[in-house]
Amino acid sequence: MAVRDDIRRIRAIVWKDITTELRSKAGFNSVAALGVTILVLFGLALGPDGPALKDAAAGALWLAVLFAGVLAFNRSYQVELDGGALEALLLYPGARWAIFAGKLIANLIFVTLMLVIVVPVGIVLFSVSVPSTWPSILGVMMLGVVGIVALGTFYSAMSSRSRAREVLLPLLLYPMLIPVLLASMSATKALLFGDVMQETGAWVQMLAAFDVIFLVATFVAFEYVIEV
Amino acid sequence: MSPATSGQFGPPKPTPASLGWVAILFFVFAQVYSVLTSPADAMMGHLQKMMYVHVPAAWVTFAAFAVVLMASVLYLWKDDERADLLAASSAEVGSLFCGLTLVLGMLWGRPTWGVWWSWDARLTSTLVLFLIFVGYLALRSFVEDPQRRGQWSAAVGILGAINVPIVWMSVRWWRTLHQIQSNPRGLSPEYLRGLLLNVAAFTLLVIWFIWRRYEAARYERAAEHAAQAAALGGNNG
C-alpha cells in the first residue's frame, strides 16, 4: 500500500529531475565538460611521460568524478530552490525518504552519464590499456558512484540551503568520502594493473560495505535535515 | 518537532572562577612534575617529554568529540537546545585540541621518525577527524536559523563520528598493502605516572574550556531569543 505510493513518488521525482535536465541540458553539458577539463589538468600536472600517467589514471579519474559531481549535487537542489519548488515538494503527503531516494536516483543517472563521457577521455589522455576485466571495473565504478552520490545528495540538501554553499559542500563532503574514494581508487587501480596482489576482492567488499553504511545513515539522517 | 518549546531558558549559571585556577595550576604542576621526574629515554632522549603534551591532547580530543556525538544524539532525540550548544562548544574545544595533537605529533615525529608526516591509520584518521569538525564548525557559522543549525550540525556530527573508524579501517588496509605499521611501545611506570597526571590535568582544562564556551553560547542564545522576542513585539512563545 504505502510502499507502492512511495515508489510512485520516487519515480515522479526522478522523472521530474530528468525532464528538467533534458529540456535545458546546460547542467549536464557544463558538468561533463568540467570533468574532462579536470582530467586534462591532472594530465598536465603529472607530466607527459607514460608510466606516471598510467599509474595515476585511476586516482585522477575518481577525483574528476568527485569535483564535477559536487557541482551536480548542489544544482540538484538549486533548481528546486529557485522557484520555491522544494517547499511544494515537502508539502506533498508521503515519506521524506522518498524525496531523498528520488534525488539520489536522479543524481546517480546524472553522474553515470557523466562517466560515459569522462571515462573514454581518461582512457585516451592517460594512455590506459583497457584490460579484459573491464566489466569488473564498470562494477567497481558503479559501487563507487553510489557511495559518492549518496553522501553528495545528503550533504547538498544542507549546503544548497545555506550561505556559502560552494565552499560548504566540498568542505563537508570530501573528508566524509575518503573511505569510498580510497576503496574505489585502489580497486580500479588494482584491476587496471591485472590485480597482481589479489587485493581487488577485499577492496570491493569494503566499498560495498561503505555503500550500505552510508546509504542507511543518510536515509535515516535525511528526515532531520530536510524538515527544517 | 516542536520548534517553539526549544530555547526557552534564561541565562546560565556562571562557570566557577576557581575551576579555571585549579585547572591552570594543576596543569603547570603536572608538566613540571613529569618533566623533572622522568628519566631520558634510551632511544629518544629528552624528546620523550613530548609525550606529556601530545598524548593527553589526543585523549582529550577524543573525549571532546565523544561529548559532541552524545550531545548531538541527545539534541535530535529530546530537542533540547542546550544539548546543541554543548555539542557546539565541545566541537570548538575538540577541534582546537585536535589541531594541537596533530602539530605536536609532527614536531615529535620529525626528530624521531625522520618525517613530519606518515600516512598511517592513526595519523590519517586524526587528520580526517580534524577536517570533519572544521566542516562542522563552518556549517554552524553559515546557517542562521537556530533549529536548522542545530539539526543539521547534529546530523553532520553523528555521520562524521561514524566515519572516523571507517577511515581508520580503510587507511590501515591501504597502508598494510604497502608496508608494516609501527607498533606503539610498552610504557614503564616512571613514564606512566607523569602521563596519567597530565591526562588528568588536560581533562580538567578541557572541562573548564568547554564549560566557559558553553556559558558564552548560552548567553549568545539568550540574547538572540531576547532580540527575537523584542522584534515580534514581546512574546515569542
Short mmCIF file of C-alpha atoms in Angstrom, two decimals:
data_model
loop_
_atom_site.label_atom_id
_atom_site.label_comp_id
_atom_site.label_asym_id
_atom_site.label_seq_id
_atom_site.Cartn_x
_atom_site.Cartn_y
_atom_site.Cartn_z
CA MET A 1 0.00 0.00 0.00
CA ALA A 2 2.15 2.84 1.33
CA VAL A 3 5.32 1.42 -0.18
CA ARG A 4 3.71 1.41 -3.61
CA ASP A 5 2.82 5.07 -3.17
CA ASP A 6 6.36 5.89 -2.12
CA ILE A 7 7.73 4.13 -5.19
CA ARG A 8 5.38 6.22 -7.34
CA ARG A 9 6.63 9.36 -5.58
CA ILE A 10 10.27 8.39 -6.15
CA ARG A 11 9.56 7.74 -9.83
CA ALA A 12 7.84 11.10 -10.16
CA ILE A 13 10.77 12.97 -8.62
CA VAL A 14 13.32 11.13 -10.79
CA TRP A 15 11.26 11.80 -13.89
CA LYS A 16 10.83 15.48 -12.97
CA ASP A 17 14.59 15.93 -12.48
CA ILE A 18 15.43 14.16 -15.73
CA THR A 19 12.84 16.13 -17.68
CA THR A 20 14.17 19.42 -16.29
CA GLU A 21 17.67 18.39 -17.30
CA LEU A 22 16.64 17.17 -20.76
CA ARG A 23 14.95 20.47 -21.50
CA SER A 24 17.97 22.61 -20.74
CA LYS A 25 20.97 20.21 -20.94
CA ALA A 26 23.02 23.15 -19.65
CA GLY A 27 23.77 21.49 -16.33
CA PHE A 28 24.90 18.19 -17.76
CA ASN A 29 26.98 19.69 -20.54
CA SER A 30 28.87 22.01 -18.23
CA VAL A 31 29.45 19.33 -15.57
CA ALA A 32 30.72 16.80 -18.13
CA ALA A 33 32.94 19.46 -19.71
CA LEU A 34 34.32 20.24 -16.28
CA GLY A 35 35.09 16.55 -15.70
CA VAL A 36 37.06 16.43 -18.95
CA THR A 37 38.87 19.69 -18.11
CA ILE A 38 39.92 18.33 -14.72
CA LEU A 39 41.34 15.23 -16.41
CA VAL A 40 43.34 17.45 -18.78
CA LEU A 41 44.66 19.45 -15.83
CA PHE A 42 45.69 16.28 -13.99
CA GLY A 43 47.46 15.10 -17.14
CA LEU A 44 49.40 18.35 -17.33
CA ALA A 45 50.23 18.31 -13.62
CA LEU A 46 51.53 14.74 -13.74
CA GLY A 47 53.79 15.34 -16.72
CA PRO A 48 53.95 13.92 -20.18
CA ASP A 49 55.64 10.58 -19.53
CA GLY A 50 53.52 7.47 -19.97
CA PRO A 51 54.15 5.27 -16.88
CA ALA A 52 53.45 8.06 -14.35
CA LEU A 53 50.21 8.93 -16.14
CA LYS A 54 49.09 5.32 -16.28
CA ASP A 55 49.89 4.94 -12.59
CA ALA A 56 47.81 7.94 -11.63
CA ALA A 57 44.93 7.31 -14.07
CA ALA A 58 42.57 5.67 -11.56
CA GLY A 59 43.10 8.38 -8.96
CA ALA A 60 42.72 11.20 -11.44
CA LEU A 61 39.52 9.73 -12.85
CA TRP A 62 37.87 9.40 -9.43
CA LEU A 63 38.87 12.91 -8.42
CA ALA A 64 37.49 14.28 -11.68
CA VAL A 65 34.20 12.50 -10.96
CA LEU A 66 34.21 13.89 -7.44
CA PHE A 67 34.98 17.50 -8.37
CA ALA A 68 32.49 17.59 -11.23
CA GLY A 69 29.90 15.68 -9.19
CA VAL A 70 29.90 18.31 -6.44
CA LEU A 71 28.54 20.84 -8.94
CA ALA A 72 25.82 18.40 -9.96
CA PHE A 73 24.76 17.78 -6.37
CA ASN A 74 24.38 21.45 -5.49
CA ARG A 75 22.50 22.04 -8.75
CA SER A 76 20.09 19.25 -7.93
CA TYR A 77 18.63 21.27 -5.06
CA GLN A 78 19.37 24.66 -6.52
CA VAL A 79 16.82 24.16 -9.29
CA GLU A 80 14.23 23.41 -6.61
CA LEU A 81 15.08 26.46 -4.52
CA ASP A 82 14.96 28.95 -7.40
CA GLY A 83 11.25 28.54 -7.91
CA GLY A 84 10.36 27.73 -4.32
CA ALA A 85 9.66 24.20 -5.52
CA LEU A 86 11.24 22.48 -2.53
CA GLU A 87 8.56 23.82 -0.18
CA ALA A 88 5.90 22.48 -2.51
CA LEU A 89 7.69 19.15 -2.69
CA LEU A 90 7.74 18.96 1.10
CA LEU A 91 4.05 19.88 1.31
CA TYR A 92 3.01 16.83 -0.69
CA PRO A 93 1.95 13.97 1.56
CA GLY A 94 4.28 10.99 1.88
CA ALA A 95 7.55 9.95 3.44
CA ARG A 96 10.53 12.28 3.37
CA TRP A 97 12.88 9.49 2.37
CA ALA A 98 11.04 9.24 -0.94
CA ILE A 99 12.34 12.71 -1.82
CA PHE A 100 15.86 11.63 -0.90
CA ALA A 101 15.53 8.42 -2.91
CA GLY A 102 14.24 10.35 -5.92
CA LYS A 103 17.05 12.88 -5.78
CA LEU A 104 19.57 10.11 -5.22
CA ILE A 105 18.46 8.11 -8.26
CA ALA A 106 18.34 11.21 -10.45
CA ASN A 107 21.88 12.12 -9.36
CA LEU A 108 23.01 8.53 -9.97
CA ILE A 109 21.75 8.67 -13.55
CA PHE A 110 23.36 12.08 -13.98
CA VAL A 111 26.79 11.03 -12.70
CA THR A 112 26.69 7.73 -14.60
CA LEU A 113 26.02 9.58 -17.84
CA MET A 114 28.90 11.87 -16.99
CA LEU A 115 31.14 8.81 -16.62
CA VAL A 116 30.15 7.71 -20.13
CA ILE A 117 31.87 10.85 -21.41
CA VAL A 118 34.69 11.21 -18.88
CA VAL A 119 35.96 7.60 -18.82
CA PRO A 120 36.80 7.29 -22.55
CA VAL A 121 38.55 10.67 -22.40
CA GLY A 122 40.54 9.42 -19.41
CA ILE A 123 41.50 6.23 -21.25
CA VAL A 124 42.80 8.26 -24.18
CA LEU A 125 44.55 11.03 -22.22
CA PHE A 126 46.24 8.73 -19.71
CA SER A 127 47.05 6.07 -22.35
CA VAL A 128 45.36 3.33 -20.32
CA SER A 129 45.24 -0.09 -21.94
CA VAL A 130 41.80 -1.47 -21.12
CA PRO A 131 42.22 -4.93 -19.55
CA SER A 132 39.97 -7.88 -20.27
CA THR A 133 38.46 -7.48 -16.82
CA TRP A 134 36.72 -4.25 -17.86
CA PRO A 135 33.25 -5.44 -16.74
CA SER A 136 34.62 -5.67 -13.17
CA ILE A 137 35.95 -2.13 -13.47
CA LEU A 138 32.47 -1.00 -14.51
CA GLY A 139 31.09 -2.74 -11.41
CA VAL A 140 33.62 -1.00 -9.16
CA MET A 141 32.72 2.31 -10.78
CA MET A 142 29.03 1.81 -10.08
CA LEU A 143 29.73 0.95 -6.43
CA GLY A 144 31.97 3.98 -6.07
CA VAL A 145 29.41 6.26 -7.72
CA VAL A 146 26.67 5.01 -5.36
CA GLY A 147 28.78 5.98 -2.33
CA ILE A 148 29.72 9.38 -3.74
CA VAL A 149 26.16 10.17 -4.82
CA ALA A 150 24.57 9.02 -1.52
CA LEU A 151 26.75 11.32 0.58
CA GLY A 152 26.71 14.07 -2.04
CA THR A 153 22.92 14.11 -2.27
CA PHE A 154 22.69 14.17 1.52
CA TYR A 155 25.18 16.95 2.20
CA SER A 156 23.97 19.12 -0.66
CA ALA A 157 20.47 19.08 0.88
CA MET A 158 22.01 21.19 3.62
CA SER A 159 24.72 23.14 1.83
CA SER A 160 22.46 24.29 -1.02
CA ARG A 161 20.17 25.96 1.51
CA SER A 162 22.91 27.72 3.44
CA ARG A 163 25.10 30.71 2.73
CA ALA A 164 28.42 29.97 1.01
CA ARG A 165 27.20 26.69 -0.46
CA GLU A 166 30.06 26.49 -2.97
CA VAL A 167 32.54 26.22 -0.10
CA LEU A 168 30.43 24.31 2.34
CA LEU A 169 29.61 21.24 0.24
CA PRO A 170 33.22 20.27 -0.57
CA LEU A 171 34.27 21.07 2.98
CA LEU A 172 31.67 18.69 4.41
CA LEU A 173 31.73 16.09 1.65
CA TYR A 174 35.39 15.47 0.82
CA PRO A 175 36.54 14.26 4.26
CA MET A 176 33.47 12.03 4.51
CA LEU A 177 34.21 10.50 1.12
CA ILE A 178 37.79 9.49 1.89
CA PRO A 179 36.97 5.80 2.60
CA VAL A 180 34.80 5.47 -0.52
CA LEU A 181 37.39 7.18 -2.71
CA LEU A 182 40.26 5.19 -1.27
CA ALA A 183 38.47 1.90 -1.88
CA SER A 184 37.30 2.91 -5.39
CA MET A 185 40.71 4.18 -6.47
CA SER A 186 42.53 1.16 -5.08
CA ALA A 187 40.14 -1.36 -6.64
CA THR A 188 40.20 0.42 -10.01
CA LYS A 189 43.97 0.69 -9.98
CA ALA A 190 44.38 -2.96 -8.98
CA LEU A 191 42.11 -4.08 -11.82
CA LEU A 192 43.90 -1.86 -14.34
CA PHE A 193 47.20 -3.47 -13.44
CA GLY A 194 45.92 -7.04 -13.56
CA ASP A 195 45.28 -7.49 -9.82
CA VAL A 196 48.77 -8.88 -9.15
CA MET A 197 48.34 -8.69 -5.37
CA GLN A 198 44.86 -10.25 -5.30
CA GLU A 199 43.54 -7.25 -3.42
CA THR A 200 40.56 -6.25 -5.56
CA GLY A 201 38.12 -8.58 -3.84
CA ALA A 202 38.83 -7.09 -0.41
CA TRP A 203 38.54 -3.52 -1.73
CA VAL A 204 35.26 -4.29 -3.47
CA GLN A 205 33.86 -5.86 -0.29
CA MET A 206 34.88 -2.79 1.70
CA LEU A 207 33.39 -0.50 -0.91
CA ALA A 208 30.09 -2.39 -0.85
CA ALA A 209 30.07 -2.26 2.97
CA PHE A 210 30.70 1.51 2.92
CA ASP A 211 27.88 1.97 0.41
CA VAL A 212 25.46 0.12 2.67
CA ILE A 213 26.56 2.01 5.82
CA PHE A 214 26.37 5.42 4.16
CA LEU A 215 23.09 4.70 2.39
CA VAL A 216 21.44 3.64 5.65
CA ALA A 217 22.94 6.56 7.60
CA THR A 218 21.93 9.17 5.02
CA PHE A 219 18.40 7.76 4.62
CA VAL A 220 17.91 7.94 8.41
CA ALA A 221 19.51 11.36 8.83
CA PHE A 222 17.72 12.94 5.83
CA GLU A 223 14.50 13.29 7.83
CA TYR A 224 16.30 15.69 10.16
CA VAL A 225 17.94 17.85 7.54
CA ILE A 226 15.01 18.31 5.15
CA GLU A 227 12.30 19.19 7.68
CA VAL A 228 13.79 22.48 8.75
CA MET B 1 9.20 18.51 16.27
CA SER B 2 8.21 21.44 18.44
CA PRO B 3 10.28 24.47 17.49
CA ALA B 4 8.56 26.85 19.89
CA THR B 5 9.43 24.91 23.03
CA SER B 6 13.18 24.83 22.48
CA GLY B 7 15.30 27.72 23.66
CA GLN B 8 13.05 28.85 26.48
CA PHE B 9 15.77 29.14 29.09
CA GLY B 10 17.32 32.01 30.94
CA PRO B 11 20.98 32.94 31.36
CA PRO B 12 23.23 30.12 32.58
CA LYS B 13 24.96 29.66 35.91
CA PRO B 14 28.42 31.19 35.52
CA THR B 15 31.43 28.88 35.46
CA PRO B 16 33.13 28.91 38.89
CA ALA B 17 36.31 31.02 38.66
CA SER B 18 38.09 28.59 40.98
CA LEU B 19 37.81 25.83 38.35
CA GLY B 20 39.98 27.83 35.97
CA TRP B 21 42.64 28.48 38.60
CA VAL B 22 42.68 24.87 39.73
CA ALA B 23 42.94 23.69 36.11
CA ILE B 24 45.84 26.00 35.28
CA LEU B 25 47.78 25.35 38.49
CA PHE B 26 47.27 21.59 38.21
CA PHE B 27 48.41 21.70 34.58
CA VAL B 28 51.59 23.60 35.48
CA PHE B 29 52.27 21.19 38.35
CA ALA B 30 51.69 18.10 36.18
CA GLN B 31 54.01 19.40 33.44
CA VAL B 32 56.80 20.37 35.81
CA TYR B 33 56.47 17.14 37.81
CA SER B 34 56.54 14.85 34.79
CA VAL B 35 59.40 16.66 33.06
CA LEU B 36 61.55 16.66 36.22
CA THR B 37 60.85 13.09 37.33
CA SER B 38 61.03 11.16 34.06
CA PRO B 39 64.46 9.85 33.04
CA ALA B 40 65.71 10.38 29.49
CA ASP B 41 64.51 7.68 27.12
CA ALA B 42 67.09 5.20 25.83
CA MET B 43 66.19 5.86 22.21
CA MET B 44 64.57 9.28 22.15
CA GLY B 45 66.39 11.07 24.97
CA HIS B 46 64.53 14.10 26.28
CA LEU B 47 62.30 14.14 23.22
CA GLN B 48 60.23 11.66 25.19
CA LYS B 49 58.87 14.66 27.16
CA MET B 50 56.67 15.41 24.12
CA MET B 51 54.55 12.53 25.31
CA TYR B 52 53.26 14.61 28.22
CA VAL B 53 51.60 17.12 25.89
CA HIS B 54 50.92 15.13 22.73
CA VAL B 55 49.25 12.06 24.22
CA PRO B 56 46.99 13.92 26.71
CA ALA B 57 45.97 16.34 23.92
CA ALA B 58 44.97 13.35 21.77
CA TRP B 59 42.99 11.76 24.58
CA VAL B 60 41.02 14.87 25.44
CA THR B 61 40.37 15.45 21.73
CA PHE B 62 38.59 12.11 21.50
CA ALA B 63 36.76 12.77 24.79
CA ALA B 64 35.54 16.16 23.49
CA PHE B 65 34.33 14.63 20.22
CA ALA B 66 32.59 11.86 22.16
CA VAL B 67 30.72 14.63 24.00
CA VAL B 68 29.77 16.14 20.62
CA LEU B 69 28.40 12.78 19.48
CA MET B 70 26.38 12.21 22.66
CA ALA B 71 25.07 15.78 22.79
CA SER B 72 24.08 15.59 19.08
CA VAL B 73 22.13 12.39 19.64
CA LEU B 74 20.51 13.93 22.71
CA TYR B 75 19.56 17.04 20.73
CA LEU B 76 17.86 15.09 17.94
CA TRP B 77 16.14 12.88 20.50
CA LYS B 78 14.97 15.44 23.09
CA ASP B 79 15.02 18.63 21.00
CA ASP B 80 16.70 20.48 23.88
CA GLU B 81 18.65 23.46 22.59
CA ARG B 82 21.14 23.23 25.44
CA ALA B 83 22.39 19.91 24.04
CA ASP B 84 23.05 21.67 20.71
CA LEU B 85 25.02 24.41 22.45
CA LEU B 86 27.02 21.84 24.39
CA ALA B 87 27.80 19.97 21.16
CA ALA B 88 28.96 23.20 19.52
CA SER B 89 31.14 24.13 22.49
CA SER B 90 32.74 20.69 22.66
CA ALA B 91 33.31 20.71 18.90
CA GLU B 92 35.21 24.00 19.11
CA VAL B 93 37.39 22.89 22.00
CA GLY B 94 37.84 19.43 20.47
CA SER B 95 38.97 20.93 17.13
CA LEU B 96 41.48 23.12 18.96
CA PHE B 97 42.99 20.14 20.75
CA CYS B 98 42.83 18.01 17.61
CA GLY B 99 44.89 20.64 15.77
CA LEU B 100 47.27 20.77 18.72
CA THR B 101 47.59 16.98 18.71
CA LEU B 102 48.50 16.97 15.02
CA VAL B 103 51.06 19.77 15.32
CA LEU B 104 52.67 18.31 18.44
CA GLY B 105 52.74 14.89 16.81
CA MET B 106 54.51 16.31 13.77
CA LEU B 107 57.06 18.09 15.99
CA TRP B 108 57.66 14.80 17.76
CA GLY B 109 57.69 12.69 14.60
CA ARG B 110 60.25 14.74 12.70
CA PRO B 111 63.21 14.07 15.07
CA THR B 112 62.17 10.50 15.99
CA TRP B 113 60.87 9.04 12.72
CA GLY B 114 62.70 11.48 10.44
CA VAL B 115 59.46 12.61 8.75
CA TRP B 116 56.83 15.22 9.60
CA TRP B 117 54.02 13.03 8.43
CA SER B 118 53.34 9.35 7.85
CA TRP B 119 50.19 8.06 6.18
CA ASP B 120 49.37 5.55 8.86
CA ALA B 121 45.86 4.87 10.06
CA ARG B 122 46.13 6.79 13.31
CA LEU B 123 47.60 9.97 11.82
CA THR B 124 45.35 9.98 8.79
CA SER B 125 42.15 9.34 10.73
CA THR B 126 43.04 12.08 13.24
CA LEU B 127 43.57 14.47 10.35
CA VAL B 128 40.25 13.45 8.78
CA LEU B 129 38.56 13.91 12.16
CA PHE B 130 40.00 17.41 12.28
CA LEU B 131 38.75 18.19 8.77
CA ILE B 132 35.28 16.82 9.54
CA PHE B 133 34.94 19.08 12.55
CA VAL B 134 36.31 22.08 10.66
CA GLY B 135 33.42 21.42 8.26
CA TYR B 136 31.06 21.07 11.22
CA LEU B 137 32.10 24.47 12.60
CA ALA B 138 31.85 26.04 9.13
CA LEU B 139 28.34 24.67 8.75
CA ARG B 140 27.36 26.19 12.07
CA SER B 141 28.68 29.59 11.10
CA PHE B 142 26.93 29.56 7.71
CA VAL B 143 23.43 28.71 8.97
CA GLU B 144 21.45 31.39 10.83
CA ASP B 145 18.23 29.66 11.81
CA PRO B 146 18.91 28.06 15.24
CA GLN B 147 16.75 24.98 14.79
CA ARG B 148 18.08 24.30 11.31
CA ARG B 149 21.63 24.85 12.50
CA GLY B 150 21.07 22.50 15.43
CA GLN B 151 19.56 19.65 13.42
CA TRP B 152 21.99 19.93 10.52
CA SER B 153 25.08 20.10 12.66
CA ALA B 154 23.83 17.21 14.81
CA ALA B 155 23.43 15.10 11.65
CA VAL B 156 26.87 16.15 10.38
CA GLY B 157 28.43 15.46 13.79
CA ILE B 158 26.92 11.99 14.06
CA LEU B 159 27.81 10.99 10.48
CA GLY B 160 31.30 12.37 10.97
CA ALA B 161 31.75 10.31 14.12
CA ILE B 162 30.56 7.18 12.27
CA ASN B 163 33.04 7.91 9.52
CA VAL B 164 36.19 8.05 11.64
CA PRO B 165 36.52 4.32 12.43
CA ILE B 166 35.71 3.64 8.77
CA VAL B 167 38.54 5.93 7.65
CA TRP B 168 40.82 4.23 10.16
CA MET B 169 39.97 0.81 8.75
CA SER B 170 40.36 1.81 5.11
CA VAL B 171 43.64 3.64 5.62
CA ARG B 172 45.01 0.73 7.63
CA TRP B 173 44.12 -1.63 4.81
CA TRP B 174 45.58 0.76 2.25
CA ARG B 175 48.77 1.00 4.28
CA THR B 176 49.21 -2.68 5.11
CA LEU B 177 49.42 -3.49 1.43
CA HIS B 178 52.43 -1.22 1.19
CA GLN B 179 54.33 -1.54 4.43
CA ILE B 180 54.03 -2.72 8.01
CA GLN B 181 52.86 -0.25 10.61
CA SER B 182 54.97 0.84 13.54
CA ASN B 183 53.86 -0.53 16.89
CA PRO B 184 53.32 1.61 19.97
CA ARG B 185 55.86 0.53 22.58
CA GLY B 186 55.17 -0.53 26.16
CA LEU B 187 55.46 2.12 28.82
CA SER B 188 57.44 1.81 32.05
CA PRO B 189 55.87 3.05 35.33
CA GLU B 190 58.03 6.16 35.79
CA TYR B 191 56.66 7.49 32.49
CA LEU B 192 53.13 6.27 33.11
CA ARG B 193 52.71 8.24 36.35
CA GLY B 194 53.56 11.54 34.65
CA LEU B 195 51.37 10.67 31.69
CA LEU B 196 48.30 9.89 33.77
CA LEU B 197 48.83 13.08 35.79
CA ASN B 198 48.92 15.10 32.58
CA VAL B 199 45.87 13.35 31.17
CA ALA B 200 44.00 14.41 34.34
CA ALA B 201 45.34 17.97 34.00
CA PHE B 202 44.34 18.19 30.32
CA THR B 203 40.90 16.78 31.14
CA LEU B 204 40.38 19.45 33.76
CA LEU B 205 41.50 22.15 31.31
CA VAL B 206 39.12 20.87 28.65
CA ILE B 207 36.21 20.72 31.09
CA TRP B 208 36.93 24.32 32.01
CA PHE B 209 37.23 25.39 28.34
CA ILE B 210 34.02 23.65 27.32
CA TRP B 211 32.16 24.97 30.33
CA ARG B 212 33.25 28.57 29.59
CA ARG B 213 32.40 28.19 25.92
CA TYR B 214 29.03 26.68 26.77
CA GLU B 215 28.32 29.55 29.15
CA ALA B 216 29.13 32.04 26.40
CA ALA B 217 26.94 30.11 23.95
CA ARG B 218 24.05 30.20 26.43
CA TYR B 219 24.38 33.99 26.77
CA GLU B 220 24.51 34.36 22.99
CA ARG B 221 21.36 32.27 22.55
CA ALA B 222 19.56 34.09 25.38
CA ALA B 223 20.42 37.38 23.68
CA GLU B 224 19.17 36.04 20.33
CA HIS B 225 15.92 34.92 21.94
CA ALA B 226 15.50 38.31 23.60
CA ALA B 227 16.13 40.11 20.30
CA GLN B 228 13.69 37.79 18.53
CA ALA B 229 11.07 38.37 21.24
CA ALA B 230 11.54 42.14 21.01
CA ALA B 231 11.21 42.02 17.22
CA LEU B 232 7.99 40.05 17.49
CA GLY B 233 6.58 42.55 19.97
CA GLY B 234 7.07 40.92 23.34
CA ASN B 235 6.08 37.27 23.23
CA ASN B 236 7.75 34.70 21.00
CA GLY B 237 6.29 31.65 22.75
#
